CSV table of C-alpha atoms in Angstrom, one decimal:
chain,number,residue,atom,x,y,z
A,1336,MET,CA,18.2,1.7,4.7
A,1337,ILE,CA,16.0,4.9,4.1
A,1338,ILE,CA,16.5,8.3,5.9
A,1339,ASN,CA,13.1,10.0,6.0
A,1340,ALA,CA,13.3,14.2,6.3
A,1341,GLY,CA,9.6,14.9,6.7
A,1342,GLY,CA,7.3,12.4,8.2
A,1343,ARG,CA,7.1,14.0,11.7
A,1344,CYS,CA,7.7,17.8,10.6
A,1345,ASP,CA,8.2,19.6,7.6
A,1346,ILE,CA,12.1,19.7,7.6
A,1347,VAL,CA,12.5,21.1,4.3
A,1348,ASN,CA,10.3,24.2,5.0
A,1349,TYR,CA,11.5,25.3,8.5
A,1350,PHE,CA,14.8,23.3,9.0
A,1351,SER,CA,16.5,23.2,6.0
A,1352,ASN,CA,19.8,25.1,7.1
A,1353,TRP,CA,19.9,22.3,10.1
A,1354,LEU,CA,19.2,19.4,7.3
A,1355,ILE,CA,22.4,20.4,5.3
A,1356,LYS,CA,24.6,20.8,8.2
A,1357,ARG,CA,23.9,17.4,9.5
A,1358,PHE,CA,24.6,16.1,5.7
A,1359,GLU,CA,28.1,18.3,6.0
A,1360,GLU,CA,28.9,16.5,9.1
A,1361,GLY,CA,27.7,12.9,8.0
A,1362,PHE,CA,25.6,12.2,10.9
A,1363,VAL,CA,22.3,12.7,12.4
A,1364,TYR,CA,20.6,12.1,15.6
A,1365,SER,CA,17.1,11.2,16.3
A,1366,ARG,CA,15.0,11.2,19.8
A,1367,ASN,CA,12.5,8.1,20.2
A,1368,PRO,CA,9.1,9.9,20.4
A,1369,TYR,CA,8.2,7.1,22.9
A,1370,VAL,CA,11.1,6.7,24.8
A,1371,PRO,CA,12.4,10.1,25.3
A,1372,ASN,CA,15.9,9.4,26.6
A,1373,LEU,CA,16.5,7.0,23.8
A,1374,VAL,CA,18.4,8.4,20.7
A,1375,HIS,CA,19.7,6.7,17.7
A,1376,LYS,CA,22.4,8.1,15.6
A,1377,TYR,CA,22.5,7.6,11.8
A,1378,ILE,CA,25.3,7.9,9.7
A,1379,LEU,CA,24.6,9.9,6.4
A,1380,ASP,CA,26.5,8.1,3.8
A,1381,PRO,CA,25.4,6.6,0.4
A,1382,LYS,CA,27.2,3.4,1.4
A,1383,VAL,CA,24.4,2.5,4.0
A,1384,VAL,CA,21.8,5.4,2.6
A,1385,ASP,CA,20.0,3.7,0.1
A,1386,CYS,CA,17.7,6.9,-0.4
A,1387,VAL,CA,16.7,10.1,1.4
A,1388,LEU,CA,13.1,10.9,1.6
A,1389,PHE,CA,11.6,14.3,1.6
A,1390,CYS,CA,8.0,15.6,2.2
A,1391,SER,CA,7.1,19.1,2.4
A,1392,LYS,CA,4.7,21.9,1.5
A,1393,ASN,CA,7.3,24.3,0.6
A,1394,TYR,CA,10.7,23.3,-0.9
A,1395,ALA,CA,11.7,26.9,-1.8
A,1396,PRO,CA,14.2,27.0,1.2
A,1397,MET,CA,15.9,23.6,-0.5
A,1398,LEU,CA,15.8,24.4,-3.8
A,1399,ASP,CA,19.8,25.6,-3.8
A,1400,LYS,CA,20.5,22.9,-1.8
A,1401,ILE,CA,18.8,19.7,-3.0
A,1402,GLY,CA,20.7,19.5,-5.8
A,1403,GLY,CA,23.9,19.0,-4.2
A,1404,ILE,CA,22.5,16.2,-2.1
A,1405,ALA,CA,20.8,14.6,-4.7
A,1406,GLU,CA,24.2,14.3,-6.5
A,1407,LYS,CA,25.3,12.8,-3.7
A,1408,PHE,CA,22.4,10.1,-2.6
A,1409,ASN,CA,19.2,8.9,-4.4
A,1410,ILE,CA,16.6,11.0,-3.2
A,1411,PHE,CA,12.8,11.2,-3.7
A,1412,CYS,CA,10.6,14.2,-3.0
A,1413,HIS,CA,6.9,14.2,-2.0
A,1414,TYR,CA,5.2,17.8,-2.6
A,1415,THR,CA,2.1,18.2,-0.9
A,1416,ILE,CA,-0.4,20.6,-2.4
A,1417,THR,CA,-4.1,20.7,-1.8
A,1418,ALA,CA,-7.1,22.9,-2.4
A,1419,TYR,CA,-7.2,24.4,1.0
A,1420,GLY,CA,-6.8,27.9,1.9
A,1421,LYS,CA,-5.3,29.9,4.9
A,1422,ASP,CA,-8.6,28.5,7.0
A,1423,ILE,CA,-7.2,25.1,7.0
A,1424,GLU,CA,-3.3,25.3,6.1
A,1425,PRO,CA,-2.5,28.9,7.6
A,1426,ASN,CA,1.4,28.8,7.6
A,1427,VAL,CA,1.2,27.3,3.7
A,1428,PRO,CA,2.3,29.0,0.6
A,1429,SER,CA,-0.6,29.7,-2.2
A,1430,VAL,CA,-1.3,27.2,-4.5
A,1431,GLU,CA,0.2,29.3,-7.3
A,1432,GLU,CA,3.4,29.9,-5.2
A,1433,SER,CA,3.6,25.9,-4.4
A,1434,ILE,CA,3.1,25.1,-8.1
A,1435,LYS,CA,5.6,27.5,-9.4
A,1436,THR,CA,8.6,26.0,-6.6
A,1437,LEU,CA,7.4,22.8,-7.7
A,1438,LYS,CA,8.2,23.3,-11.3
A,1439,THR,CA,11.6,24.2,-10.3
A,1440,LEU,CA,12.1,21.3,-7.9
A,1441,SER,CA,11.1,19.0,-10.8
A,1442,GLY,CA,13.8,21.0,-13.3
A,1443,ILE,CA,16.9,20.4,-10.7
A,1444,THR,CA,16.1,17.0,-9.4
A,1445,GLY,CA,14.1,15.5,-12.6
A,1446,LYS,CA,10.1,14.9,-12.5
A,1447,GLN,CA,10.8,10.7,-11.9
A,1448,ARG,CA,11.8,12.1,-8.3
A,1449,VAL,CA,8.9,13.9,-7.4
A,1450,ALA,CA,5.7,13.1,-6.7
A,1451,TRP,CA,2.5,15.2,-6.1
A,1452,ARG,CA,0.5,14.7,-3.0
A,1453,TYR,CA,-3.3,15.7,-3.1
A,1454,ASP,CA,-4.0,14.7,0.7
A,1455,PRO,CA,-5.7,14.5,2.6
A,1456,ILE,CA,-9.0,14.7,1.2
A,1457,LEU,CA,-11.5,15.9,4.0
A,1458,LEU,CA,-14.9,17.8,3.4
A,1459,THR,CA,-16.6,20.8,4.8
A,1460,GLU,CA,-19.0,23.0,3.8
A,1461,PHE,CA,-16.6,25.1,1.9
A,1462,TYR,CA,-14.5,22.5,0.6
A,1463,THR,CA,-17.0,20.2,-1.2
A,1464,VAL,CA,-16.9,17.2,-3.3
A,1465,GLN,CA,-17.4,19.5,-6.2
A,1466,ARG,CA,-14.8,21.9,-5.4
A,1467,HIS,CA,-12.4,19.6,-4.7
A,1468,ILE,CA,-12.6,17.8,-8.3
A,1469,GLU,CA,-12.9,21.5,-9.8
A,1470,THR,CA,-9.7,22.4,-8.0
A,1471,PHE,CA,-7.9,19.2,-8.4
A,1472,GLU,CA,-8.3,19.2,-12.3
A,1473,THR,CA,-7.0,22.9,-12.4
A,1474,MET,CA,-3.9,22.0,-10.6
A,1475,ALA,CA,-3.2,18.9,-12.4
A,1476,GLN,CA,-3.4,20.4,-15.7
A,1477,LYS,CA,-0.6,22.5,-14.4
A,1478,ILE,CA,1.2,19.8,-12.5
A,1479,ALA,CA,0.9,16.8,-14.6
A,1480,PRO,CA,4.0,17.4,-17.1
A,1481,TYR,CA,6.5,18.1,-13.9
A,1482,VAL,CA,5.7,14.9,-11.8
A,1483,SER,CA,6.1,11.3,-11.8
A,1484,PHE,CA,2.6,10.6,-10.3
A,1485,CYS,CA,-0.1,12.0,-7.8
A,1486,ILE,CA,-1.1,10.0,-4.5
A,1487,PHE,CA,-4.2,10.9,-2.6
A,1488,SER,CA,-6.1,9.7,0.6
A,1489,PHE,CA,-8.8,10.1,2.3
A,1490,VAL,CA,-8.5,12.0,5.8
A,1491,ASP,CA,-8.5,9.7,8.7
A,1492,MET,CA,-10.7,10.6,11.6
A,1493,TYR,CA,-8.2,11.1,14.6
A,1494,LYS,CA,-9.8,12.0,17.9
A,1495,LYS,CA,-7.6,15.1,18.1
A,1496,LEU,CA,-9.1,15.9,14.2
A,1497,GLU,CA,-12.5,15.8,16.1
A,1498,HIS,CA,-11.4,18.5,17.9
A,1499,ASN,CA,-9.4,20.6,16.1
A,1500,MET,CA,-11.9,20.6,13.0
A,1501,PRO,CA,-15.1,21.0,14.2
A,1502,GLU,CA,-16.4,21.9,10.9
A,1503,ILE,CA,-15.4,18.6,9.3
A,1504,VAL,CA,-17.8,16.8,7.4
A,1505,PRO,CA,-17.5,13.0,7.0
A,1506,LEU,CA,-17.0,11.5,4.2
A,1507,THR,CA,-19.4,8.9,2.9
A,1508,GLN,CA,-18.8,6.1,0.9
A,1509,ASN,CA,-20.5,7.7,-2.1
A,1510,ASP,CA,-18.2,10.9,-1.6
A,1511,ARG,CA,-15.2,8.6,-2.1
A,1512,GLU,CA,-16.4,7.0,-5.2
A,1513,LYS,CA,-17.4,10.3,-6.7
A,1514,LEU,CA,-14.1,11.7,-5.8
A,1515,ALA,CA,-12.2,8.7,-6.7
A,1516,GLU,CA,-14.1,8.4,-10.3
A,1517,ALA,CA,-13.4,12.2,-11.1
A,1518,MET,CA,-9.9,11.9,-10.1
A,1519,GLY,CA,-9.2,8.7,-12.4
A,1520,HIS,CA,-10.6,10.7,-15.2
A,1521,ILE,CA,-8.9,13.7,-14.8
A,1522,GLY,CA,-5.5,11.8,-14.4
A,1523,LYS,CA,-6.3,9.9,-17.5
A,1524,LYS,CA,-6.9,13.3,-19.3
A,1525,TYR,CA,-3.7,15.1,-18.4
A,1526,GLY,CA,-1.1,11.9,-18.4
A,1527,LEU,CA,-1.2,12.0,-14.7
A,1528,ARG,CA,-0.7,8.6,-13.1
A,1529,ILE,CA,-3.3,8.7,-10.0
A,1530,GLN,CA,-2.8,6.4,-6.7
A,1531,THR,CA,-4.0,5.6,-3.2
A,1532,CYS,CA,-1.7,5.3,-0.2
A,1533,ALA,CA,-2.8,3.4,3.1
A,1534,GLU,CA,-6.5,3.2,1.8
A,1535,LYS,CA,-8.3,-0.1,2.2
A,1536,GLU,CA,-10.7,0.4,-1.0
A,1537,ASP,CA,-9.6,-0.5,-4.3
A,1538,TYR,CA,-10.1,2.0,-6.9
A,1539,VAL,CA,-8.6,0.2,-9.6
A,1540,LYS,CA,-11.9,0.8,-11.8
A,1541,PHE,CA,-11.3,4.0,-11.9
A,1542,GLY,CA,-7.7,3.5,-13.3
A,1543,ILE,CA,-6.4,4.2,-9.7
A,1544,LYS,CA,-3.4,2.3,-8.7
A,1545,ASN,CA,-3.6,0.8,-5.0
A,1546,SER,CA,0.0,1.1,-3.8
A,1547,GLY,CA,2.3,2.8,-1.5
A,1548,CYS,CA,3.3,6.3,-1.9
A,1549,THR,CA,7.1,4.8,-1.4
A,1550,THR,CA,7.5,1.3,-2.6
A,1551,VAL,CA,10.6,-0.2,-3.6
A,1552,GLU,CA,9.1,0.1,-7.1
A,1553,ILE,CA,8.9,3.9,-6.9
A,1554,LEU,CA,12.4,4.4,-5.8
A,1555,GLU,CA,14.0,2.1,-7.9
A,1556,ALA,CA,12.2,4.0,-11.1
A,1557,ALA,CA,12.9,7.2,-9.7
A,1558,ASN,CA,16.8,6.4,-9.3
A,1559,GLY,CA,18.1,3.9,-11.7
A,1560,VAL,CA,18.7,1.6,-8.9
A,1561,LYS,CA,17.9,-2.2,-7.9
A,1562,PHE,CA,16.9,-3.1,-4.4
A,1563,LYS,CA,17.6,-7.1,-3.2
A,1564,THR,CA,14.9,-6.4,-0.5
A,1565,ALA,CA,13.4,-4.0,1.8
A,1566,PRO,CA,10.9,-4.2,4.7
A,1567,LEU,CA,7.8,-2.6,4.6
A,1568,GLY,CA,7.1,0.0,7.0
A,1569,LYS,CA,3.5,-0.4,8.3
A,1570,ALA,CA,3.4,2.6,9.6
A,1571,ARG,CA,-0.4,2.9,9.1
A,1572,GLU,CA,-3.1,0.4,8.4
A,1573,ASN,CA,-3.0,-0.7,4.8
A,1574,CYS,CA,0.8,0.8,4.2
A,1575,LYS,CA,2.6,-0.8,1.5
A,1576,CYS,CA,5.4,1.4,1.9
A,1577,VAL,CA,9.4,0.7,2.3
A,1578,GLN,CA,10.6,0.8,6.3
A,1579,SER,CA,12.4,4.2,6.8
A,1580,ARG,CA,14.2,6.4,9.7
A,1581,ASP,CA,12.6,9.6,10.7
A,1582,ILE,CA,15.0,12.1,11.9
A,1583,GLY,CA,12.3,14.7,12.6
A,1584,ALA,CA,10.6,15.2,15.9
A,1585,TYR,CA,6.4,15.5,16.5
A,1586,ASP,CA,4.9,18.7,17.6
A,1587,THR,CA,7.5,20.9,15.9
A,1588,CYS,CA,5.7,22.0,12.7
A,1589,PRO,CA,4.9,25.9,12.2
A,1590,ASN,CA,2.7,24.9,9.2
A,1591,GLY,CA,-0.5,24.8,11.8
A,1592,CYS,CA,-2.4,22.6,9.2
A,1593,LYS,CA,-5.9,21.5,11.0
A,1594,TYR,CA,-5.7,18.1,10.0
A,1595,CYS,CA,-1.9,17.5,11.3
A,1596,TYR,CA,-1.5,14.2,12.8
A,1597,ALA,CA,2.0,15.0,13.9
A,1598,ASN,CA,1.0,18.1,16.1
A,1599,LYS,CA,-1.2,18.0,19.2
A,1600,ASN,CA,-1.8,21.9,18.5
A,1601,PRO,CA,0.3,24.7,17.0
A,1602,GLU,CA,1.1,26.3,20.2
A,1603,ILE,CA,2.7,23.4,21.3
A,1604,ALA,CA,4.6,23.2,18.1
A,1605,LEU,CA,5.8,27.0,18.4
A,1606,GLN,CA,7.3,26.4,21.7
A,1607,ASN,CA,9.0,23.4,20.7
A,1608,ILE,CA,11.1,24.9,18.1
A,1609,LYS,CA,12.2,27.8,20.4
A,1610,ASN,CA,14.6,24.8,21.8
A,1611,HIS,CA,15.8,24.3,18.1
A,1612,ASN,CA,19.9,25.0,17.4
A,1613,GLN,CA,20.7,24.4,14.0
A,1614,ASN,CA,24.1,23.3,14.9
A,1615,SER,CA,22.8,20.7,17.1
A,1616,PRO,CA,22.9,17.0,16.0
A,1617,ILE,CA,19.3,16.6,17.0
A,1618,LEU,CA,16.3,18.4,15.5
A,1619,ILE,CA,15.3,19.8,18.9
A,1620,GLY,CA,16.8,20.4,22.0
A,1621,GLU,CA,20.3,18.8,23.0
A,1622,ILE,CA,22.1,15.8,23.7
A,1623,THR,CA,22.1,15.5,27.8
A,1624,LYS,CA,23.9,13.2,30.1
A,1625,GLU,CA,20.5,11.4,30.8
A,1626,ASP,CA,20.4,10.4,26.9
A,1627,ILE,CA,21.3,6.9,25.9
A,1628,ILE,CA,22.8,7.2,22.3
A,1629,LYS,CA,22.6,4.0,20.2
A,1630,ASP,CA,23.8,3.5,16.7
A,1631,GLY,CA,20.4,3.2,14.4
A,1632,ALA,CA,20.6,-0.4,12.4
A,1633,GLN,CA,22.1,0.7,9.2
A,1634,LYS,CA,22.6,-1.6,6.0
A,1635,SER,CA,22.2,-0.9,2.5
A,1636,PHE,CA,19.7,-3.0,0.7
A,1637,LEU,CA,20.8,-2.2,-2.6
A,1638,TYR,CA,22.3,-4.0,-5.6
A,1639,GLY,CA,24.9,-2.5,-7.7
A,1640,PRO,CA,27.2,0.5,-7.8
A,1641,LEU,CA,26.1,3.7,-5.7
A,1642,PRO,CA,25.3,6.9,-7.1
A,1643,ASN,CA,28.4,8.1,-9.2
A,1644,GLU,CA,30.3,10.6,-6.7
A,1645,THR,CA,33.1,12.5,-8.0
A,1646,SER,CA,35.7,14.1,-5.9
A,1647,GLU,CA,33.8,17.8,-7.3
A,1648,GLN,CA,30.4,16.2,-5.4
A,1649,ARG,CA,32.3,15.3,-2.6
A,1650,ARG,CA,33.4,18.9,-1.7
A,1651,LEU,CA,29.8,19.8,-2.0
A,1652,PHE,CA,29.6,18.7,1.5
């Protein structure tokens, strides 16, 4: 099974000490967001965890820790770096700082375990199609040597997005085609594989692969392993990614991104994180007597040997 440490919130950026504590103690609790008193327990052991997925906009807090995790577990890192500034991503590091951190991360994990996410693509009067194209090329030139591929997707127009971002300009089909064509050309220019995730449109004609951001094939290539089989997650329409178990919580990410689907609004997130205890087995709050704790379904889908584990590596945890 796959552990997801970044789907519901930016655990790497804001809760890295808690995450390391979970690996040290060898288990984690995850509260069901739709049945709040139902809690699943997951064992953090490479015998049953085939891969740990990270997704973050700032890996700086984990740079001195992620190598130890990678020596014991298969991992894959999604690094989101977009064209947006503080007007849309108020608490995200600058592009320059993010690229510097990405290069360091790639040196620790290997480029095959890192993907660059340029998503979601959205338009405003300031972030125009042309601005995206120019910014993407500037970034691609610097990032391409340090990642295995780049993923992009166009913003989904959730109802709360219309409320949180009244300045958004709807993407037309022509906008999408123009962006995809330019990104495909830029990818070819810099030797950067470009692919989409959860997009119904096919941009193969522009050299863009229509795939998922976390497929079995991606995880196999990144970690030198082979899956027997693995169920698809179907987290979103048109999603082709492998199923994972998220250990985060909604409404807990302080990044404050206006387009975020995982936060109702930044104020709620800031209130919720006041209940975070880095020594608790669950991300937010504590386990109570009303909670029902169940063992999460865990089994390995891998063929062959586990990642090499020496006594020295075991002492890292």
